[in-house]
Amino acid sequence: MTPGGGGPMKDCEYSQISTHSSSPMESPHKKKKIAARRKWEVFPGRNKFFCNGRIMMARQTGVFYLTLVLILVTSGLFFAFDCPYLAVKITPAIPVVGGILFFFVMGTLLRTSFSDPGVLPRATPDEAADLERQIDIANGTSSGGYRPPPRTREVIINGQTVKLKYCFTCKIFRPPRASHCSLCDNCVERFDHHCPWVGNCVGKRNYRFFYMFILSLSFLTVFIFAFVITHVILRSQQTGFLNALKDSPASVLEAVVCFFSVWSIVGLSGFHTYLISSNQTTNEDIKGSWSNKRGKENYNPYSYGNIITNCCAALCGPISPSLIDRRGFIQPDTPQPAAPTNGITMYGATQSQSNMAAATPLLQSEPSLTSEELPLPGKTTLGTPCATLSLGQPTPPSSMPNLTSETVLTDMIPLKEEHDGHQFLTPEEAPSPPGMLSTGSPITHSHTLHVLSLASQDSLHEDSVRGLVKLSSV
């Protein structure tokens, strides 16, 4: 401290808490900026993502590439070798119609393959633990039981009882018509099936595009096959059958591919047309979950009872938004530190504390004042330069009252006669700076007093009782 006295504000100098860095002991120049990660990078399912998460596919995509090759090669050969001859001999509308069908097929295929089929997000650890407690409470299971509780719930849909099954992987009760795909390892809403030809699951969000793909592919296959045969017949009439095959060898390859694929594609289109008209899924139809006859007990509760209404609901209804937010950013965990309860002041514990302490002296002290330990009277200049910080909530220096009367001291500090059986310290037994305490005011031993003396400028009375505030001063 500077001798001579220049006012109480010049007697103490303090170090302040830095609020610019997250840790007071860490230099702000050494902090490394962590790049934000998107959710698709840590997606728990077995999916592959491309274009920064915009494209979502299954992991097994080999058959999908085969589908692309077959469509591109067959259509390319048709437009290169057959369409020029047909456009001249028959009509120029043939390549135009073929081009429209081709682009529609490719658009619906890519839309089916690259979109989210309706994946349901998995439960967080807290949600899974809460659901487990609800299951235990509902079934009345005890910790010593060996039989696991039932993992089903029942809901009523249009008068039919539908069971909701519990998914042990996703830790959720699956909604009605949802199922867990073993290949993608995801629960899919209104799960139809996993189609390797499109490289993705077929569910609620991409079923209409899948149906339009197979339907348009059926028309394209029939269209190419029909006009390839027409091309060969027209050439055979002019130069003979063998010469026609020699003049257009690509037509043979197109005819073979279309002949062997048209039956399966057209059959698949017819099957899904039946499913749409009855408002069923492939999964439900294979399991025989519902019947189309209203008189039976297992009548389909999802059917509207009208073929046109069922088709409009499946093909023209609104598309539900994706629930997984795969391109969203991962929010970093920011645990909130609890206020210390052991009496030791945390150095820059929380952001609010550091902000308030930026304009407050940094005090290194032992257990500070509690709600019962009020400031001592007779300290007229204590509140201006120096103040004692309470735990968790720093108090501005101007918040300490100036008590100057001995009567107020006796009201706040219990007297010796009111506490029989307790041992008290007299001012002689507990030395303190002169002029701070009255000689006739006893102090209880159960309270720790923090006394600051600005009169003594050479030392801070390190030999005083425990609880005196230690200041960093010059």
Coordinates of C-alpha atoms in Angstrom, one line a residue:
M1 CA 0.0 0.0 0.0
T2 CA 1.1 3.6 -0.6
P3 CA 1.9 5.3 2.7
G4 CA 0.7 8.8 3.3
G5 CA -2.9 8.2 2.4
G6 CA -4.5 9.5 -0.7
G7 CA -8.0 8.5 0.2
P8 CA -9.4 5.0 0.7
M9 CA -9.7 4.4 -3.0
K10 CA -5.9 4.7 -3.5
D11 CA -5.1 2.2 -0.7
C12 CA -6.1 -1.0 -2.6
E13 CA -5.5 -2.2 -6.1
Y14 CA -7.3 -5.2 -7.4
S15 CA -7.0 -7.7 -10.2
Q16 CA -10.1 -8.3 -12.3
I17 CA -11.6 -11.4 -13.8
S18 CA -11.3 -11.6 -17.6
T19 CA -14.6 -12.3 -19.2
H20 CA -13.3 -12.8 -22.8
S21 CA -12.2 -16.4 -22.5
S22 CA -14.2 -19.4 -21.3
S23 CA -11.5 -20.3 -18.8
P24 CA -9.6 -17.7 -16.8
M25 CA -6.5 -19.9 -16.8
E26 CA -6.6 -20.3 -20.6
S27 CA -5.2 -17.7 -23.0
P28 CA -7.7 -16.5 -25.5
H29 CA -5.0 -16.7 -28.3
K30 CA -4.6 -20.5 -27.7
K31 CA -8.3 -21.3 -28.2
K32 CA -9.0 -23.4 -31.2
K33 CA -12.2 -22.8 -33.2
I34 CA -14.1 -26.1 -33.5
A35 CA -16.0 -26.5 -36.8
A36 CA -19.7 -27.2 -36.4
R37 CA -20.7 -30.7 -37.4
R38 CA -24.0 -31.6 -39.0
K39 CA -26.3 -34.3 -37.8
W40 CA -25.9 -36.5 -40.8
E41 CA -22.2 -37.0 -39.9
V42 CA -23.1 -38.8 -36.7
F43 CA -26.4 -40.4 -37.9
P44 CA -26.9 -43.7 -36.0
G45 CA -28.5 -45.6 -38.9
R46 CA -26.7 -47.5 -41.7
N47 CA -27.2 -44.9 -44.4
K48 CA -24.9 -43.1 -46.7
F49 CA -25.1 -39.4 -47.3
F50 CA -23.8 -37.3 -50.2
C51 CA -23.7 -33.6 -51.1
N52 CA -23.4 -32.5 -47.5
G53 CA -26.4 -34.6 -46.3
R54 CA -28.8 -33.6 -49.1
I55 CA -28.8 -37.1 -50.6
M56 CA -29.7 -40.0 -48.3
M57 CA -29.4 -43.6 -49.4
A58 CA -29.0 -47.1 -48.0
R59 CA -25.6 -48.6 -47.6
Q60 CA -26.1 -51.3 -50.2
T61 CA -26.4 -49.3 -53.5
G62 CA -24.9 -51.9 -55.9
V63 CA -28.3 -52.9 -57.3
F64 CA -29.3 -49.3 -57.7
Y65 CA -26.4 -48.6 -60.0
L66 CA -27.5 -51.7 -62.0
T67 CA -30.9 -50.2 -62.3
L68 CA -29.4 -46.9 -63.6
V69 CA -27.2 -48.8 -66.1
L70 CA -30.1 -50.8 -67.5
I71 CA -32.3 -47.8 -68.0
L72 CA -29.6 -45.5 -69.4
V73 CA -28.2 -48.1 -71.8
T74 CA -31.5 -49.4 -73.1
S75 CA -32.9 -45.9 -73.6
G76 CA -29.7 -44.6 -75.1
L77 CA -29.6 -47.4 -77.7
F78 CA -33.2 -46.8 -78.5
F79 CA -32.7 -43.1 -79.1
A80 CA -29.5 -43.7 -81.1
F81 CA -30.4 -46.6 -83.4
D82 CA -34.2 -46.9 -83.5
C83 CA -35.7 -43.4 -83.2
P84 CA -34.0 -41.9 -86.3
Y85 CA -35.5 -44.6 -88.6
L86 CA -38.9 -44.5 -86.8
A87 CA -39.1 -40.7 -86.9
V88 CA -38.7 -40.8 -90.7
K89 CA -40.8 -43.8 -91.5
I90 CA -43.7 -43.3 -89.0
T91 CA -43.8 -40.0 -87.0
P92 CA -41.4 -37.6 -85.2
A93 CA -43.6 -37.9 -82.1
I94 CA -42.0 -41.2 -81.2
P95 CA -38.7 -39.8 -80.0
V96 CA -40.6 -37.0 -78.2
V97 CA -42.9 -39.3 -76.3
G98 CA -39.9 -41.6 -75.5
G99 CA -37.9 -38.6 -74.2
I100 CA -40.8 -37.5 -71.9
L101 CA -41.2 -41.0 -70.5
F102 CA -37.4 -41.3 -70.0
F103 CA -37.0 -38.0 -68.1
F104 CA -40.1 -38.8 -65.9
V105 CA -38.7 -42.2 -65.1
M106 CA -35.3 -40.8 -64.1
G107 CA -36.8 -38.0 -62.1
T108 CA -39.0 -40.3 -60.0
L109 CA -36.2 -42.8 -59.5
L110 CA -33.8 -40.2 -58.2
R111 CA -36.5 -38.7 -56.0
T112 CA -37.2 -42.1 -54.5
S113 CA -33.6 -43.1 -54.0
F114 CA -32.2 -39.8 -52.6
S115 CA -35.0 -38.7 -50.2
D116 CA -35.8 -39.5 -46.6
P117 CA -38.4 -42.3 -46.7
G118 CA -39.8 -41.3 -43.3
V119 CA -37.2 -42.2 -40.7
L120 CA -38.2 -41.8 -37.2
P121 CA -35.6 -40.2 -34.8
R122 CA -34.3 -42.4 -32.0
A123 CA -35.0 -41.5 -28.4
T124 CA -32.4 -39.6 -26.5
P125 CA -30.9 -41.3 -23.4
D126 CA -33.2 -39.2 -21.1
E127 CA -36.3 -40.0 -23.2
A128 CA -35.3 -43.7 -23.2
A129 CA -34.8 -43.8 -19.4
D130 CA -38.1 -42.0 -18.8
L131 CA -39.9 -44.5 -21.1
E132 CA -38.4 -47.4 -19.3
R133 CA -39.6 -46.0 -16.0
Q134 CA -43.1 -45.6 -17.5
I135 CA -43.1 -49.2 -18.7
D136 CA -41.9 -50.5 -15.3
I137 CA -44.6 -48.5 -13.5
A138 CA -47.3 -49.5 -15.9
N139 CA -46.5 -53.2 -15.6
G140 CA -45.6 -53.2 -11.9
T141 CA -42.3 -55.0 -12.4
S142 CA -39.8 -55.2 -9.6
S143 CA -36.0 -55.2 -9.9
G144 CA -35.8 -58.9 -8.8
G145 CA -38.1 -60.2 -11.5
Y146 CA -36.8 -62.4 -14.3
R147 CA -39.6 -61.9 -16.8
P148 CA -39.3 -58.7 -18.9
P149 CA -42.4 -56.5 -19.0
P150 CA -44.6 -56.6 -22.1
R151 CA -43.5 -54.1 -24.7
T152 CA -46.7 -53.2 -26.5
R153 CA -49.3 -50.5 -26.3
E154 CA -52.8 -50.5 -27.8
V155 CA -54.6 -47.7 -29.6
I156 CA -58.0 -47.5 -31.2
I157 CA -58.1 -46.5 -34.9
N158 CA -61.6 -46.4 -36.5
G159 CA -62.9 -49.0 -34.1
Q160 CA -59.9 -51.3 -34.6
T161 CA -57.4 -52.1 -31.9
V162 CA -53.9 -51.5 -33.2
K163 CA -50.8 -52.6 -31.2
L164 CA -47.8 -50.4 -31.0
K165 CA -44.6 -52.4 -30.7
Y166 CA -41.6 -51.3 -28.8
C167 CA -38.3 -50.9 -30.8
F168 CA -35.3 -52.0 -28.7
T169 CA -32.9 -50.3 -31.1
C170 CA -34.6 -46.9 -31.4
K171 CA -36.0 -47.0 -27.8
I172 CA -39.5 -45.9 -28.9
F173 CA -43.0 -47.2 -29.4
R174 CA -43.4 -47.3 -33.1
P175 CA -46.4 -45.4 -34.5
P176 CA -49.1 -47.3 -36.3
R177 CA -47.9 -48.9 -39.7
A178 CA -44.2 -48.2 -38.8
S179 CA -41.6 -50.9 -38.8
H180 CA -37.8 -51.2 -38.3
C181 CA -35.8 -51.9 -41.4
S182 CA -33.0 -54.3 -40.7
L183 CA -30.9 -53.2 -43.6
C184 CA -31.0 -49.5 -42.9
D185 CA -31.3 -49.9 -39.1
N186 CA -34.0 -47.3 -38.9
C187 CA -37.7 -47.2 -37.9
V188 CA -39.6 -45.9 -41.0
E189 CA -43.1 -44.4 -40.8
R190 CA -45.7 -46.3 -42.9
F191 CA -43.0 -48.7 -43.9
D192 CA -43.7 -50.5 -47.2
H193 CA -40.6 -52.4 -47.9
H194 CA -36.8 -52.0 -48.6
C195 CA -36.2 -51.9 -52.3
P196 CA -32.6 -52.6 -53.4
W197 CA -33.5 -51.6 -57.0
V198 CA -33.9 -48.0 -55.8
G199 CA -31.3 -48.2 -53.1
N200 CA -33.5 -47.0 -50.3
C201 CA -36.5 -47.9 -48.1
V202 CA -39.9 -47.1 -49.4
G203 CA -42.0 -45.4 -46.8
K204 CA -44.5 -42.6 -46.1
R205 CA -42.4 -39.8 -47.7
N206 CA -41.3 -41.4 -50.9
Y207 CA -44.0 -44.1 -51.6
R208 CA -45.8 -42.0 -54.2
F209 CA -42.6 -41.4 -56.1
F210 CA -41.8 -45.1 -56.0
Y211 CA -45.2 -46.0 -57.4
M212 CA -44.9 -43.4 -60.2
F213 CA -41.4 -44.7 -61.0
I214 CA -42.5 -48.3 -61.5
L215 CA -45.6 -47.2 -63.3
S216 CA -43.8 -44.9 -65.7
L217 CA -41.0 -47.5 -66.1
S218 CA -43.6 -50.0 -67.2
F219 CA -44.9 -47.6 -69.9
L220 CA -41.3 -46.9 -71.0
T221 CA -40.4 -50.6 -71.2
V222 CA -43.5 -51.4 -73.2
F223 CA -43.0 -48.4 -75.4
I224 CA -39.4 -49.3 -76.3
F225 CA -40.1 -53.0 -76.7
A226 CA -43.1 -52.3 -79.1
F227 CA -41.2 -49.8 -81.3
V228 CA -38.1 -51.9 -81.4
I229 CA -40.1 -54.8 -82.8
T230 CA -41.8 -52.3 -85.2
H231 CA -38.4 -51.2 -86.4
V232 CA -37.2 -54.7 -87.0
I233 CA -40.3 -55.6 -88.9
L234 CA -40.1 -52.6 -91.2
R235 CA -36.5 -53.3 -92.0
S236 CA -37.2 -57.0 -92.6
Q237 CA -39.8 -56.1 -95.2
Q238 CA -37.2 -54.2 -97.1
T239 CA -34.0 -56.2 -96.8
G240 CA -35.0 -59.4 -95.0
F241 CA -34.9 -60.5 -91.4
L242 CA -31.2 -61.3 -91.1
N243 CA -30.1 -58.2 -92.9
A244 CA -32.4 -56.2 -90.6
L245 CA -30.6 -57.6 -87.6
K246 CA -27.2 -56.9 -89.1
D247 CA -28.2 -53.3 -89.9
S248 CA -29.5 -52.6 -86.4
P249 CA -27.8 -55.0 -83.9
A250 CA -28.6 -52.7 -80.9
S251 CA -32.3 -53.5 -81.5
V252 CA -31.7 -57.1 -80.6
L253 CA -30.1 -56.2 -77.2
E254 CA -33.0 -53.8 -76.5
A255 CA -35.6 -56.4 -77.3
V256 CA -34.0 -59.0 -75.0
V257 CA -33.7 -56.6 -72.1
C258 CA -37.2 -55.3 -72.4
F259 CA -38.7 -58.8 -72.9
F260 CA -37.3 -60.2 -69.7
S261 CA -37.9 -57.1 -67.6
V262 CA -41.3 -56.1 -68.7
W263 CA -43.1 -58.9 -66.9
S264 CA -41.7 -58.2 -63.5
I265 CA -42.1 -54.4 -63.9
V266 CA -45.7 -54.6 -65.1
G267 CA -46.6 -57.2 -62.4
L268 CA -45.0 -55.0 -59.7
S269 CA -47.0 -52.0 -60.9
G270 CA -50.2 -53.9 -60.8
F271 CA -49.6 -55.2 -57.3
H272 CA -48.9 -51.7 -56.0
T273 CA -52.0 -50.4 -57.8
Y274 CA -54.0 -52.9 -55.8
L275 CA -52.3 -51.8 -52.6
I276 CA -53.0 -48.2 -53.2
S277 CA -56.7 -48.9 -54.0
S278 CA -57.1 -50.7 -50.7
N279 CA -54.8 -48.4 -48.7
Q280 CA -52.4 -51.1 -47.6
T281 CA -48.6 -51.5 -47.5
T282 CA -46.6 -54.4 -48.8
N283 CA -45.6 -55.2 -45.2
E284 CA -49.2 -55.4 -44.1
D285 CA -50.3 -57.4 -47.1
I286 CA -47.6 -60.0 -46.7
K287 CA -48.4 -60.4 -43.0
G288 CA -52.2 -60.5 -43.7
S289 CA -52.8 -57.9 -41.1
W290 CA -56.1 -56.6 -42.6
S291 CA -59.0 -57.7 -44.7
N292 CA -60.8 -55.7 -47.3
K293 CA -64.2 -57.0 -46.2
R294 CA -66.0 -54.8 -43.7
G295 CA -67.8 -57.7 -42.1
K296 CA -64.7 -59.3 -40.8
E297 CA -63.1 -58.4 -37.4
N298 CA -59.8 -57.5 -38.9
Y299 CA -61.1 -54.9 -41.4
N300 CA -58.6 -52.4 -42.6
P301 CA -59.0 -49.3 -40.4
Y302 CA -56.9 -47.1 -42.8
S303 CA -59.1 -47.6 -45.8
Y304 CA -61.6 -44.9 -46.8
G305 CA -63.9 -47.4 -48.3
N306 CA -63.6 -45.9 -51.8
I307 CA -60.9 -46.8 -54.4
I308 CA -60.7 -43.2 -55.7
T309 CA -60.4 -41.7 -52.2
N310 CA -57.7 -44.2 -51.3
C311 CA -55.7 -43.4 -54.5
C312 CA -56.0 -39.7 -53.9
A313 CA -54.9 -40.0 -50.3
A314 CA -51.8 -42.0 -51.4
L315 CA -50.8 -40.0 -54.4
C316 CA -52.2 -36.4 -53.9
G317 CA -52.0 -35.9 -50.2
P318 CA -49.5 -33.6 -48.6
I319 CA -46.0 -34.8 -48.0
S320 CA -45.0 -34.8 -44.3
P321 CA -41.8 -33.1 -43.4
S322 CA -38.7 -35.0 -42.5
L323 CA -38.3 -35.7 -38.8
I324 CA -34.6 -36.3 -38.6
D325 CA -33.2 -32.9 -39.6
R326 CA -30.1 -34.6 -41.1
R327 CA -28.5 -31.3 -42.3
G328 CA -29.0 -29.5 -38.9
F329 CA -26.0 -28.6 -36.8
I330 CA -25.1 -30.5 -33.6
Q331 CA -25.7 -28.4 -30.6
P332 CA -22.7 -28.7 -28.3
D333 CA -23.4 -29.8 -24.7
T334 CA -23.0 -26.8 -22.4
P335 CA -23.2 -28.1 -18.8
Q336 CA -24.1 -25.4 -16.3
P337 CA -21.7 -25.6 -13.3
A338 CA -23.5 -25.7 -10.0
A339 CA -22.8 -23.1 -7.4
P340 CA -20.1 -24.3 -4.9
T341 CA -21.4 -25.3 -1.5
N342 CA -18.1 -26.1 0.3
G343 CA -17.4 -22.5 1.1
I344 CA -14.7 -22.0 -1.5
T345 CA -15.3 -19.3 -4.1
M346 CA -15.0 -20.6 -7.6
Y347 CA -12.6 -18.6 -9.8
G348 CA -14.7 -17.6 -12.9
A349 CA -17.2 -20.3 -12.2
T350 CA -20.0 -19.1 -14.4
Q351 CA -20.5 -16.5 -17.1
S352 CA -22.9 -14.4 -14.9
Q353 CA -20.5 -14.4 -12.1
S354 CA -17.5 -13.4 -14.2
N355 CA -19.5 -10.6 -15.8
M356 CA -20.5 -9.2 -12.5
A357 CA -17.1 -9.6 -11.0
A358 CA -15.4 -7.8 -13.8
A359 CA -16.1 -4.5 -12.0
T360 CA -15.7 -6.0 -8.5
P361 CA -12.4 -6.6 -6.6
L362 CA -11.1 -10.2 -6.7
L363 CA -11.0 -11.5 -3.2
Q364 CA -9.2 -14.7 -2.2
S365 CA -10.8 -15.6 1.0
E366 CA -11.9 -18.5 3.1
P367 CA -15.6 -19.1 3.9
S368 CA -17.3 -15.8 3.3
L369 CA -20.2 -14.2 4.9
T370 CA -23.5 -16.0 5.1
S371 CA -27.0 -14.4 5.4
E372 CA -26.6 -14.3 9.2
E373 CA -23.1 -12.8 9.2
L374 CA -23.7 -9.1 8.6
P375 CA -21.1 -6.3 8.4
L376 CA -19.8 -4.8 11.6
P377 CA -20.7 -1.3 12.7
G378 CA -18.2 1.5 12.9
K379 CA -16.8 0.8 9.5
T380 CA -17.6 4.0 7.7
T381 CA -15.2 3.6 4.7
L382 CA -15.5 -0.1 4.2
G383 CA -18.1 -0.1 1.6
T384 CA -16.5 2.2 -0.8
P385 CA -13.2 0.6 -2.0
C386 CA -13.4 -3.0 -0.8
A387 CA -16.3 -5.4 -0.4
T388 CA -16.7 -9.0 0.5
L389 CA -18.1 -11.2 -2.3
S390 CA -20.8 -13.7 -1.3
L391 CA -20.9 -17.1 -3.0
G392 CA -22.5 -17.3 -6.4
Q393 CA -23.8 -13.7 -6.4
P394 CA -21.1 -10.9 -6.2
T395 CA -22.3 -7.9 -4.4
P396 CA -21.3 -4.4 -5.6
P397 CA -19.2 -2.4 -3.2
S398 CA -22.0 0.1 -2.6
S399 CA -24.4 -2.5 -1.3
M400 CA -22.8 -2.7 2.2
P401 CA -24.5 -0.6 4.8
N402 CA -22.6 1.8 7.0
L403 CA -23.5 1.1 10.6
T404 CA -22.2 3.6 13.1
S405 CA -24.1 3.0 16.3
E406 CA -23.3 0.5 19.0
T407 CA -27.0 -0.1 19.5
V408 CA -27.4 -1.7 16.0
L409 CA -24.5 -4.0 16.7
T410 CA -26.1 -5.4 19.8
D411 CA -29.3 -6.0 17.8
M412 CA -27.5 -8.0 15.1
I413 CA -25.1 -10.0 17.3
P414 CA -26.5 -12.2 20.0
L415 CA -25.5 -11.3 23.5
K416 CA -23.7 -13.6 25.9
E417 CA -26.7 -13.8 28.3
E418 CA -29.0 -15.0 25.6
H419 CA -26.9 -18.1 24.8
D420 CA -26.0 -19.9 27.9
G421 CA -23.7 -22.8 27.5
H422 CA -21.9 -21.4 24.5
Q423 CA -18.3 -20.2 24.6
F424 CA -17.7 -16.7 23.5
L425 CA -14.6 -14.8 22.4
T426 CA -14.0 -11.4 23.9
P427 CA -12.2 -8.7 21.9
E428 CA -9.0 -9.5 23.8
E429 CA -9.2 -13.2 22.9
A430 CA -9.9 -12.4 19.2
P431 CA -7.6 -9.6 18.3
S432 CA -8.9 -7.1 15.7
P433 CA -7.9 -3.8 14.4
P434 CA -8.3 -0.9 16.8
G435 CA -11.4 1.2 16.6
M436 CA -13.4 -1.5 14.9
L437 CA -15.3 -3.2 17.8
S438 CA -16.7 -1.9 21.0
T439 CA -15.0 -3.3 24.1
G440 CA -18.3 -4.5 25.6
S441 CA -19.7 -6.3 22.6
P442 CA -19.2 -10.1 22.8
I443 CA -18.9 -12.1 19.6
T444 CA -20.2 -15.6 19.2
H445 CA -17.6 -18.3 18.3
S446 CA -20.0 -19.9 15.8
H447 CA -19.8 -16.9 13.5
T448 CA -16.8 -16.1 11.4
L449 CA -16.2 -12.4 10.9
H450 CA -14.5 -10.8 8.0
V451 CA -13.0 -7.5 9.0
L452 CA -11.1 -5.2 6.8
S453 CA -8.8 -2.5 8.2
L454 CA -7.7 0.4 6.1
A455 CA -6.1 2.2 9.0
S456 CA -3.3 -0.3 9.1
Q457 CA -1.5 0.1 5.8
D458 CA 1.7 -1.9 6.4
S459 CA 0.1 -5.3 6.9
L460 CA -3.2 -7.2 6.7
H461 CA -3.2 -8.8 10.1
E462 CA -2.4 -12.3 9.0
D463 CA -2.3 -13.4 12.6
S464 CA -6.0 -12.6 13.2
V465 CA -8.8 -15.1 13.6
R466 CA -9.8 -17.3 10.6
G467 CA -12.2 -15.6 8.4
L468 CA -10.4 -12.3 7.9
V469 CA -10.3 -11.3 4.3
K470 CA -6.9 -11.4 2.6
L471 CA -6.4 -8.8 -0.1
S472 CA -4.0 -8.5 -2.9
S473 CA -2.5 -5.1 -2.3
V474 CA 0.5 -3.0 -2.9

